[in-house]
mmCIF file with all atom_site columns, C-alpha atoms and ligand atoms in Angstrom:
data_model
loop_
_atom_site.group_PDB
_atom_site.id
_atom_site.type_symbol
_atom_site.label_atom_id
_atom_site.label_alt_id
_atom_site.label_comp_id
_atom_site.label_asym_id
_atom_site.label_entity_id
_atom_site.label_seq_id
_atom_site.pdbx_PDB_ins_code
_atom_site.Cartn_x
_atom_site.Cartn_y
_atom_site.Cartn_z
_atom_site.occupancy
_atom_site.B_iso_or_equiv
_atom_site.pdbx_formal_charge
_atom_site.auth_seq_id
_atom_site.auth_comp_id
_atom_site.auth_asym_id
_atom_site.auth_atom_id
_atom_site.pdbx_PDB_model_num
ATOM   1   C CA  . MET B 1 1   ? -6.819  18.935 24.553  1.00 83.00 ? 990  MET B CA  1
ATOM   2   C CA  . LYS B 1 2   ? -4.113  19.062 21.895  1.00 89.00 ? 991  LYS B CA  1
ATOM   3   C CA  . ARG B 1 3   ? -5.094  20.485 18.519  1.00 95.00 ? 992  ARG B CA  1
ATOM   4   C CA  . LYS B 1 4   ? -3.982  17.865 16.051  1.00 97.00 ? 993  LYS B CA  1
ATOM   5   C CA  . ALA B 1 5   ? -4.124  18.265 12.269  1.00 98.00 ? 994  ALA B CA  1
ATOM   6   C CA  . VAL B 1 6   ? -3.307  15.970 9.393   1.00 98.00 ? 995  VAL B CA  1
ATOM   7   C CA  . TYR B 1 7   ? -1.359  17.431 6.494   1.00 98.00 ? 996  TYR B CA  1
ATOM   8   C CA  . ALA B 1 8   ? -2.183  14.945 3.776   1.00 97.00 ? 997  ALA B CA  1
ATOM   9   C CA  . GLY B 1 9   ? -0.817  14.444 0.298   1.00 97.00 ? 998  GLY B CA  1
ATOM   10  C CA  . SER B 1 10  ? 1.212   12.199 -1.923  1.00 97.00 ? 999  SER B CA  1
ATOM   11  C CA  . PHE B 1 11  ? 4.531   13.896 -1.107  1.00 98.00 ? 1000 PHE B CA  1
ATOM   12  C CA  . ASP B 1 12  ? 6.202   12.117 -4.014  1.00 97.00 ? 1001 ASP B CA  1
ATOM   13  C CA  . PRO B 1 13  ? 8.652   13.528 -2.979  1.00 98.00 ? 1002 PRO B CA  1
ATOM   14  C CA  . ILE B 1 14  ? 8.376   16.161 -0.232  1.00 98.00 ? 1003 ILE B CA  1
ATOM   15  C CA  . THR B 1 15  ? 9.444   19.654 -1.364  1.00 98.00 ? 1004 THR B CA  1
ATOM   16  C CA  . LYS B 1 16  ? 10.418  22.813 0.477   1.00 97.00 ? 1005 LYS B CA  1
ATOM   17  C CA  . GLY B 1 17  ? 6.914   24.124 -0.316  1.00 96.00 ? 1006 GLY B CA  1
ATOM   18  C CA  . HIS B 1 18  ? 5.411   21.258 1.703   1.00 97.00 ? 1007 HIS B CA  1
ATOM   19  C CA  . LEU B 1 19  ? 7.903   21.807 4.541   1.00 97.00 ? 1008 LEU B CA  1
ATOM   20  C CA  . ASP B 1 20  ? 7.005   25.484 4.651   1.00 97.00 ? 1009 ASP B CA  1
ATOM   21  C CA  . ILE B 1 21  ? 3.335   24.538 5.117   1.00 97.00 ? 1010 ILE B CA  1
ATOM   22  C CA  . VAL B 1 22  ? 4.214   22.142 7.972   1.00 98.00 ? 1011 VAL B CA  1
ATOM   23  C CA  . ARG B 1 23  ? 6.154   24.859 9.789   1.00 97.00 ? 1012 ARG B CA  1
ATOM   24  C CA  . ARG B 1 24  ? 3.368   27.393 9.334   1.00 97.00 ? 1013 ARG B CA  1
ATOM   25  C CA  . ALA B 1 25  ? 0.730   24.898 10.450  1.00 98.00 ? 1014 ALA B CA  1
ATOM   26  C CA  . LEU B 1 26  ? 2.674   24.383 13.695  1.00 98.00 ? 1015 LEU B CA  1
ATOM   27  C CA  . GLY B 1 27  ? 1.958   28.030 14.459  1.00 97.00 ? 1016 GLY B CA  1
ATOM   28  C CA  . VAL B 1 28  ? -1.733  27.180 14.594  1.00 97.00 ? 1017 VAL B CA  1
ATOM   29  C CA  . PHE B 1 29  ? -1.927  23.529 15.686  1.00 98.00 ? 1018 PHE B CA  1
ATOM   30  C CA  . ASP B 1 30  ? -0.121  21.726 18.522  1.00 98.00 ? 1019 ASP B CA  1
ATOM   31  C CA  . GLU B 1 31  ? 0.653   18.602 16.558  1.00 98.00 ? 1020 GLU B CA  1
ATOM   32  C CA  . ILE B 1 32  ? 0.880   17.867 12.844  1.00 98.00 ? 1021 ILE B CA  1
ATOM   33  C CA  . VAL B 1 33  ? 0.653   14.417 11.356  1.00 98.00 ? 1022 VAL B CA  1
ATOM   34  C CA  . VAL B 1 34  ? 2.120   14.385 7.869   1.00 98.00 ? 1023 VAL B CA  1
ATOM   35  C CA  . GLY B 1 35  ? 0.016   11.682 6.229   1.00 98.00 ? 1024 GLY B CA  1
ATOM   36  C CA  . VAL B 1 36  ? 1.373   10.104 3.073   1.00 98.00 ? 1025 VAL B CA  1
ATOM   37  C CA  . ALA B 1 37  ? -1.553  8.841  1.038   1.00 97.00 ? 1026 ALA B CA  1
ATOM   38  C CA  . TYR B 1 38  ? -0.805  5.621  -0.798  1.00 94.00 ? 1027 TYR B CA  1
ATOM   39  C CA  . ASN B 1 39  ? -2.537  2.743  -2.463  1.00 90.00 ? 1028 ASN B CA  1
ATOM   40  C CA  . SER B 1 40  ? -1.570  -0.566 -0.885  1.00 85.00 ? 1029 SER B CA  1
ATOM   41  C CA  . ALA B 1 41  ? -2.812  -2.480 -3.943  1.00 87.00 ? 1030 ALA B CA  1
ATOM   42  C CA  . LYS B 1 42  ? -0.531  -0.594 -6.311  1.00 88.00 ? 1031 LYS B CA  1
ATOM   43  C CA  . GLU B 1 43  ? 2.490   1.670  -5.813  1.00 84.00 ? 1032 GLU B CA  1
ATOM   44  C CA  . THR B 1 44  ? 2.117   4.389  -8.417  1.00 88.00 ? 1033 THR B CA  1
ATOM   45  C CA  . GLY B 1 45  ? 4.661   7.009  -7.423  1.00 93.00 ? 1034 GLY B CA  1
ATOM   46  C CA  . LEU B 1 46  ? 8.319   7.482  -8.225  1.00 95.00 ? 1035 LEU B CA  1
ATOM   47  C CA  . PHE B 1 47  ? 9.090   6.749  -4.559  1.00 96.00 ? 1036 PHE B CA  1
ATOM   48  C CA  . THR B 1 48  ? 7.429   4.040  -2.468  1.00 96.00 ? 1037 THR B CA  1
ATOM   49  C CA  . ALA B 1 49  ? 5.358   5.100  0.543   1.00 96.00 ? 1038 ALA B CA  1
ATOM   50  C CA  . VAL B 1 50  ? 8.139   3.805  2.829   1.00 97.00 ? 1039 VAL B CA  1
ATOM   51  C CA  . GLU B 1 51  ? 10.749  5.910  1.004   1.00 97.00 ? 1040 GLU B CA  1
ATOM   52  C CA  . ARG B 1 52  ? 8.532   9.004  1.116   1.00 98.00 ? 1041 ARG B CA  1
ATOM   53  C CA  . VAL B 1 53  ? 7.923   8.635  4.860   1.00 98.00 ? 1042 VAL B CA  1
ATOM   54  C CA  . ALA B 1 54  ? 11.671  8.204  5.517   1.00 98.00 ? 1043 ALA B CA  1
ATOM   55  C CA  . MET B 1 55  ? 12.550  11.331 3.499   1.00 98.00 ? 1044 MET B CA  1
ATOM   56  C CA  . ILE B 1 56  ? 9.903   13.413 5.298   1.00 98.00 ? 1045 ILE B CA  1
ATOM   57  C CA  . ARG B 1 57  ? 11.113  12.203 8.721   1.00 98.00 ? 1046 ARG B CA  1
ATOM   58  C CA  . GLU B 1 58  ? 14.675  13.122 7.835   1.00 98.00 ? 1047 GLU B CA  1
ATOM   59  C CA  . ALA B 1 59  ? 13.636  16.609 6.676   1.00 98.00 ? 1048 ALA B CA  1
ATOM   60  C CA  . LEU B 1 60  ? 11.661  17.264 9.861   1.00 98.00 ? 1049 LEU B CA  1
ATOM   61  C CA  . THR B 1 61  ? 13.924  15.768 12.549  1.00 97.00 ? 1050 THR B CA  1
ATOM   62  C CA  . ASP B 1 62  ? 14.207  19.124 14.335  1.00 97.00 ? 1051 ASP B CA  1
ATOM   63  C CA  . LEU B 1 63  ? 10.421  19.134 14.831  1.00 96.00 ? 1052 LEU B CA  1
ATOM   64  C CA  . ALA B 1 64  ? 10.041  15.470 15.765  1.00 96.00 ? 1053 ALA B CA  1
ATOM   65  C CA  . ASP B 1 65  ? 8.441   16.298 19.131  1.00 97.00 ? 1054 ASP B CA  1
ATOM   66  C CA  . ARG B 1 66  ? 5.449   17.933 17.400  1.00 98.00 ? 1055 ARG B CA  1
ATOM   67  C CA  . VAL B 1 67  ? 5.408   16.264 13.999  1.00 98.00 ? 1056 VAL B CA  1
ATOM   68  C CA  . GLU B 1 68  ? 4.573   12.672 13.251  1.00 98.00 ? 1057 GLU B CA  1
ATOM   69  C CA  . VAL B 1 69  ? 4.988   11.112 9.816   1.00 98.00 ? 1058 VAL B CA  1
ATOM   70  C CA  . ASP B 1 70  ? 2.794   8.228  8.778   1.00 98.00 ? 1059 ASP B CA  1
ATOM   71  C CA  . ALA B 1 71  ? 1.362   6.585  5.658   1.00 98.00 ? 1060 ALA B CA  1
ATOM   72  C CA  . PHE B 1 72  ? -2.300  5.766  5.220   1.00 97.00 ? 1061 PHE B CA  1
ATOM   73  C CA  . ASP B 1 73  ? -4.383  3.841  2.752   1.00 96.00 ? 1062 ASP B CA  1
ATOM   74  C CA  . GLY B 1 74  ? -8.061  4.527  2.063   1.00 96.00 ? 1063 GLY B CA  1
ATOM   75  C CA  . LEU B 1 75  ? -10.176 7.551  2.933   1.00 97.00 ? 1064 LEU B CA  1
ATOM   76  C CA  . LEU B 1 76  ? -8.458  10.509 4.571   1.00 98.00 ? 1065 LEU B CA  1
ATOM   77  C CA  . VAL B 1 77  ? -11.458 11.278 6.792   1.00 98.00 ? 1066 VAL B CA  1
ATOM   78  C CA  . ASP B 1 78  ? -11.448 7.703  8.103   1.00 98.00 ? 1067 ASP B CA  1
ATOM   79  C CA  . TYR B 1 79  ? -7.739  8.050  8.872   1.00 98.00 ? 1068 TYR B CA  1
ATOM   80  C CA  . CYS B 1 80  ? -8.496  11.296 10.753  1.00 98.00 ? 1069 CYS B CA  1
ATOM   81  C CA  . ASP B 1 81  ? -11.099 9.462  12.826  1.00 97.00 ? 1070 ASP B CA  1
ATOM   82  C CA  . ARG B 1 82  ? -8.683  6.625  13.593  1.00 97.00 ? 1071 ARG B CA  1
ATOM   83  C CA  . ILE B 1 83  ? -6.012  8.957  14.944  1.00 97.00 ? 1072 ILE B CA  1
ATOM   84  C CA  . GLY B 1 84  ? -8.365  11.464 16.606  1.00 96.00 ? 1073 GLY B CA  1
ATOM   85  C CA  . ALA B 1 85  ? -7.673  14.456 14.329  1.00 97.00 ? 1074 ALA B CA  1
ATOM   86  C CA  . HIS B 1 86  ? -10.431 16.955 13.558  1.00 97.00 ? 1075 HIS B CA  1
ATOM   87  C CA  . ALA B 1 87  ? -8.524  19.044 11.042  1.00 98.00 ? 1076 ALA B CA  1
ATOM   88  C CA  . ILE B 1 88  ? -7.065  18.521 7.581   1.00 98.00 ? 1077 ILE B CA  1
ATOM   89  C CA  . ILE B 1 89  ? -4.426  20.929 6.258   1.00 98.00 ? 1078 ILE B CA  1
ATOM   90  C CA  . ARG B 1 90  ? -4.047  21.444 2.553   1.00 97.00 ? 1079 ARG B CA  1
ATOM   91  C CA  . GLY B 1 91  ? -1.752  23.860 0.771   1.00 95.00 ? 1080 GLY B CA  1
ATOM   92  C CA  . LEU B 1 92  ? -2.891  26.282 -1.881  1.00 93.00 ? 1081 LEU B CA  1
ATOM   93  C CA  . ARG B 1 93  ? -0.595  27.608 -4.568  1.00 90.00 ? 1082 ARG B CA  1
ATOM   94  C CA  . ALA B 1 94  ? -2.021  29.308 -7.623  1.00 80.00 ? 1083 ALA B CA  1
ATOM   95  C CA  . VAL B 1 95  ? -5.702  29.621 -8.470  1.00 81.00 ? 1084 VAL B CA  1
ATOM   96  C CA  . SER B 1 96  ? -5.363  26.370 -10.397 1.00 81.00 ? 1085 SER B CA  1
ATOM   97  C CA  . ASP B 1 97  ? -5.219  24.410 -7.113  1.00 87.00 ? 1086 ASP B CA  1
ATOM   98  C CA  . PHE B 1 98  ? -8.445  25.923 -5.917  1.00 91.00 ? 1087 PHE B CA  1
ATOM   99  C CA  . GLU B 1 99  ? -11.094 23.991 -7.806  1.00 93.00 ? 1088 GLU B CA  1
ATOM   100 C CA  . TYR B 1 100 ? -9.645  20.569 -7.030  1.00 94.00 ? 1089 TYR B CA  1
ATOM   101 C CA  . GLU B 1 101 ? -8.974  21.443 -3.397  1.00 95.00 ? 1090 GLU B CA  1
ATOM   102 C CA  . PHE B 1 102 ? -12.454 22.945 -2.974  1.00 96.00 ? 1091 PHE B CA  1
ATOM   103 C CA  . GLN B 1 103 ? -14.079 19.801 -4.388  1.00 97.00 ? 1092 GLN B CA  1
ATOM   104 C CA  . MET B 1 104 ? -12.015 17.582 -2.112  1.00 97.00 ? 1093 MET B CA  1
ATOM   105 C CA  . ALA B 1 105 ? -12.848 19.671 0.944   1.00 98.00 ? 1094 ALA B CA  1
ATOM   106 C CA  . MET B 1 106 ? -16.570 19.520 0.134   1.00 98.00 ? 1095 MET B CA  1
ATOM   107 C CA  . MET B 1 107 ? -16.429 15.776 -0.463  1.00 98.00 ? 1096 MET B CA  1
ATOM   108 C CA  . ASN B 1 108 ? -14.564 15.214 2.791   1.00 98.00 ? 1097 ASN B CA  1
ATOM   109 C CA  . ARG B 1 109 ? -17.152 17.283 4.650   1.00 98.00 ? 1098 ARG B CA  1
ATOM   110 C CA  . HIS B 1 110 ? -19.920 15.259 3.025   1.00 98.00 ? 1099 HIS B CA  1
ATOM   111 C CA  . LEU B 1 111 ? -18.218 12.065 4.187   1.00 98.00 ? 1100 LEU B CA  1
ATOM   112 C CA  . ASN B 1 112 ? -17.398 13.263 7.687   1.00 98.00 ? 1101 ASN B CA  1
ATOM   113 C CA  . ASP B 1 113 ? -18.728 16.512 9.113   1.00 97.00 ? 1102 ASP B CA  1
ATOM   114 C CA  . ARG B 1 114 ? -16.549 16.290 12.217  1.00 96.00 ? 1103 ARG B CA  1
ATOM   115 C CA  . VAL B 1 115 ? -13.381 17.012 10.261  1.00 98.00 ? 1104 VAL B CA  1
ATOM   116 C CA  . GLU B 1 116 ? -12.680 20.554 9.037   1.00 98.00 ? 1105 GLU B CA  1
ATOM   117 C CA  . THR B 1 117 ? -10.341 21.445 6.140   1.00 98.00 ? 1106 THR B CA  1
ATOM   118 C CA  . TYR B 1 118 ? -7.926  24.357 6.535   1.00 98.00 ? 1107 TYR B CA  1
ATOM   119 C CA  . PHE B 1 119 ? -6.075  25.902 3.598   1.00 97.00 ? 1108 PHE B CA  1
ATOM   120 C CA  . MET B 1 120 ? -2.683  27.493 3.968   1.00 96.00 ? 1109 MET B CA  1
ATOM   121 C CA  . THR B 1 121 ? -0.361  29.185 1.495   1.00 93.00 ? 1110 THR B CA  1
ATOM   122 C CA  . ALA B 1 122 ? 3.370   28.604 1.379   1.00 88.00 ? 1111 ALA B CA  1
ATOM   123 C CA  . SER B 1 123 ? 5.936   31.371 1.103   1.00 91.00 ? 1112 SER B CA  1
ATOM   124 C CA  . GLU B 1 124 ? 6.022   33.010 -2.336  1.00 91.00 ? 1113 GLU B CA  1
ATOM   125 C CA  . ALA B 1 125 ? 9.467   31.464 -2.776  1.00 92.00 ? 1114 ALA B CA  1
ATOM   126 C CA  . TYR B 1 126 ? 7.729   28.105 -3.229  1.00 92.00 ? 1115 TYR B CA  1
ATOM   127 C CA  . PHE B 1 127 ? 4.575   29.224 -4.946  1.00 89.00 ? 1116 PHE B CA  1
ATOM   128 C CA  . TYR B 1 128 ? 5.450   27.339 -8.116  1.00 90.00 ? 1117 TYR B CA  1
ATOM   129 C CA  . THR B 1 129 ? 7.063   24.326 -6.496  1.00 94.00 ? 1118 THR B CA  1
ATOM   130 C CA  . ALA B 1 130 ? 5.218   21.089 -7.180  1.00 95.00 ? 1119 ALA B CA  1
ATOM   131 C CA  . SER B 1 131 ? 6.415   17.498 -6.783  1.00 96.00 ? 1120 SER B CA  1
ATOM   132 C CA  . ARG B 1 132 ? 5.340   16.669 -10.334 1.00 96.00 ? 1121 ARG B CA  1
ATOM   133 C CA  . LEU B 1 133 ? 7.372   19.536 -11.812 1.00 96.00 ? 1122 LEU B CA  1
ATOM   134 C CA  . VAL B 1 134 ? 10.384  18.810 -9.614  1.00 97.00 ? 1123 VAL B CA  1
ATOM   135 C CA  . LYS B 1 135 ? 10.436  15.198 -10.894 1.00 96.00 ? 1124 LYS B CA  1
ATOM   136 C CA  . GLU B 1 136 ? 9.987   16.290 -14.494 1.00 96.00 ? 1125 GLU B CA  1
ATOM   137 C CA  . VAL B 1 137 ? 12.774  18.872 -14.351 1.00 96.00 ? 1126 VAL B CA  1
ATOM   138 C CA  . ALA B 1 138 ? 15.128  16.516 -12.476 1.00 95.00 ? 1127 ALA B CA  1
ATOM   139 C CA  . SER B 1 139 ? 14.516  13.745 -15.012 1.00 94.00 ? 1128 SER B CA  1
ATOM   140 C CA  . LEU B 1 140 ? 15.594  16.147 -17.749 1.00 94.00 ? 1129 LEU B CA  1
ATOM   141 C CA  . GLY B 1 141 ? 18.790  16.984 -15.895 1.00 92.00 ? 1130 GLY B CA  1
ATOM   142 C CA  . GLY B 1 142 ? 17.633  20.328 -14.454 1.00 95.00 ? 1131 GLY B CA  1
ATOM   143 C CA  . ASN B 1 143 ? 18.872  21.537 -11.082 1.00 95.00 ? 1132 ASN B CA  1
ATOM   144 C CA  . VAL B 1 144 ? 16.137  21.331 -8.440  1.00 96.00 ? 1133 VAL B CA  1
ATOM   145 C CA  . SER B 1 145 ? 18.452  21.387 -5.410  1.00 95.00 ? 1134 SER B CA  1
ATOM   146 C CA  . GLY B 1 146 ? 16.990  24.674 -4.109  1.00 96.00 ? 1135 GLY B CA  1
ATOM   147 C CA  . LEU B 1 147 ? 13.448  23.332 -4.122  1.00 97.00 ? 1136 LEU B CA  1
ATOM   148 C CA  . VAL B 1 148 ? 13.789  20.099 -2.152  1.00 98.00 ? 1137 VAL B CA  1
ATOM   149 C CA  . PRO B 1 149 ? 15.629  19.088 1.055   1.00 98.00 ? 1138 PRO B CA  1
ATOM   150 C CA  . ALA B 1 150 ? 19.183  17.759 0.534   1.00 97.00 ? 1139 ALA B CA  1
ATOM   151 C CA  . GLY B 1 151 ? 18.213  14.142 1.271   1.00 97.00 ? 1140 GLY B CA  1
ATOM   152 C CA  . VAL B 1 152 ? 15.427  14.269 -1.307  1.00 98.00 ? 1141 VAL B CA  1
ATOM   153 C CA  . HIS B 1 153 ? 17.780  15.748 -3.888  1.00 97.00 ? 1142 HIS B CA  1
ATOM   154 C CA  . ARG B 1 154 ? 20.233  12.893 -3.350  1.00 96.00 ? 1143 ARG B CA  1
ATOM   155 C CA  . ALA B 1 155 ? 17.444  10.315 -3.564  1.00 96.00 ? 1144 ALA B CA  1
ATOM   156 C CA  . LEU B 1 156 ? 16.047  11.890 -6.739  1.00 96.00 ? 1145 LEU B CA  1
ATOM   157 C CA  . VAL B 1 157 ? 19.397  11.841 -8.508  1.00 94.00 ? 1146 VAL B CA  1
ATOM   158 C CA  . GLU B 1 158 ? 19.946  8.220  -7.447  1.00 94.00 ? 1147 GLU B CA  1
ATOM   159 C CA  . LYS B 1 159 ? 16.448  7.050  -8.371  1.00 92.00 ? 1148 LYS B CA  1
ATOM   160 C CA  . LEU B 1 160 ? 16.428  8.755  -11.750 1.00 90.00 ? 1149 LEU B CA  1
ATOM   161 C CA  . ALA B 1 161 ? 19.851  7.362  -12.622 1.00 86.00 ? 1150 ALA B CA  1
ATOM   162 C CA  . ARG B 1 162 ? 18.494  3.843  -12.026 1.00 80.00 ? 1151 ARG B CA  1
ATOM   163 C CA  . LYS B 1 163 ? 15.157  4.377  -13.722 1.00 73.00 ? 1152 LYS B CA  1
ATOM   164 C CA  . PRO B 1 164 ? 14.944  3.134  -17.295 1.00 65.00 ? 1153 PRO B CA  1
ATOM   165 C CA  . SER B 1 165 ? 13.970  6.043  -19.579 1.00 58.00 ? 1154 SER B CA  1
HETATM 166 P P1  . ADP P 2 .   ? -1.571  15.770 -3.986  1.00 96.50 ? 994  ADP P P1  1
HETATM 167 O O1  . ADP P 2 .   ? -1.741  14.381 -3.534  1.00 96.50 ? 994  ADP P O1  1
HETATM 168 O O2  . ADP P 2 .   ? -2.829  16.586 -3.929  1.00 96.50 ? 994  ADP P O2  1
HETATM 169 O O3  . ADP P 2 .   ? -0.844  15.916 -5.284  1.00 96.50 ? 994  ADP P O3  1
HETATM 170 P P2  . ADP P 2 .   ? 0.791   16.843 -2.889  1.00 96.50 ? 994  ADP P P2  1
HETATM 171 O O4  . ADP P 2 .   ? 1.682   15.818 -2.306  1.00 96.50 ? 994  ADP P O4  1
HETATM 172 O O5  . ADP P 2 .   ? 1.181   17.404 -4.202  1.00 96.50 ? 994  ADP P O5  1
HETATM 173 O O6  . ADP P 2 .   ? -0.704  16.399 -2.879  1.00 96.50 ? 994  ADP P O6  1
HETATM 174 O O7  . ADP P 2 .   ? 0.693   18.053 -1.866  1.00 96.50 ? 994  ADP P O7  1
HETATM 175 C C1  . ADP P 2 .   ? 0.005   17.965 -0.668  1.00 96.50 ? 994  ADP P C1  1
HETATM 176 C C2  . ADP P 2 .   ? -0.650  19.285 -0.389  1.00 96.50 ? 994  ADP P C2  1
HETATM 177 O O8  . ADP P 2 .   ? 0.347   20.291 -0.355  1.00 96.50 ? 994  ADP P O8  1
HETATM 178 C C3  . ADP P 2 .   ? -1.663  19.725 -1.443  1.00 96.50 ? 994  ADP P C3  1
HETATM 179 O O9  . ADP P 2 .   ? -2.707  20.394 -0.766  1.00 96.50 ? 994  ADP P O9  1
HETATM 180 C C4  . ADP P 2 .   ? -0.904  20.666 -2.304  1.00 96.50 ? 994  ADP P C4  1
HETATM 181 O O10 . ADP P 2 .   ? -1.742  21.642 -2.890  1.00 96.50 ? 994  ADP P O10 1
HETATM 182 C C5  . ADP P 2 .   ? 0.018   21.302 -1.273  1.00 96.50 ? 994  ADP P C5  1
HETATM 183 N N1  . ADP P 2 .   ? 1.254   21.832 -1.850  1.00 96.50 ? 994  ADP P N1  1
HETATM 184 C C6  . ADP P 2 .   ? 2.146   21.187 -2.625  1.00 96.50 ? 994  ADP P C6  1
HETATM 185 N N2  . ADP P 2 .   ? 3.187   21.988 -2.959  1.00 96.50 ? 994  ADP P N2  1
HETATM 186 C C7  . ADP P 2 .   ? 2.934   23.199 -2.365  1.00 96.50 ? 994  ADP P C7  1
HETATM 187 C C8  . ADP P 2 .   ? 3.606   24.470 -2.359  1.00 96.50 ? 994  ADP P C8  1
HETATM 188 N N3  . ADP P 2 .   ? 4.732   24.646 -3.035  1.00 96.50 ? 994  ADP P N3  1
HETATM 189 N N4  . ADP P 2 .   ? 3.030   25.465 -1.667  1.00 96.50 ? 994  ADP P N4  1
HETATM 190 C C9  . ADP P 2 .   ? 1.865   25.279 -1.013  1.00 96.50 ? 994  ADP P C9  1
HETATM 191 N N5  . ADP P 2 .   ? 1.183   24.126 -0.988  1.00 96.50 ? 994  ADP P N5  1
HETATM 192 C C10 . ADP P 2 .   ? 1.702   23.095 -1.653  1.00 96.50 ? 994  ADP P C10 1
#
């Protein structure tokens, strides 16, 4: 049986830190589903779920045979059940991620004991890379090209130019 894991998050937008986690996770699991969490009642991100999925697919084309990109609404553990995944991957950066991630993992276990959460750390090169910070810096005119894939950088520049400040 194939070991399938869901790497879930908002990915608004995907960064090189996220991509590093996907590549590392493929060393442990046979198949990774990058699951973009979104709220169908209300789009809250800078990018829509459809845009986020398209950017992730583009960044991972070389791994398309083992990586699937999808968007899901509702509970992550229910999504795991629907697609037959028994593992959730989450990335850990600094200690500050720990409390939130630990709570989420415990809650997900409470909701569904069949799904296990695995934590992975990205390369130290991306230890401080976060989507929120990338958006903030880009909106102030800072150069984030080294932290996100080229397609995301282009989309960020375009989106922020159109966004009313
Ligand atoms: P969230 O919805 O929790 O904000 P994100 O889209 O920010 O999720 O990220 C998805 C997952 O990837 C989270 O577990 C987050 O901690 C992790 N992550 C984000 N950036 C990095 C990074 N640079 N290195 C390692 N893990 C990361």
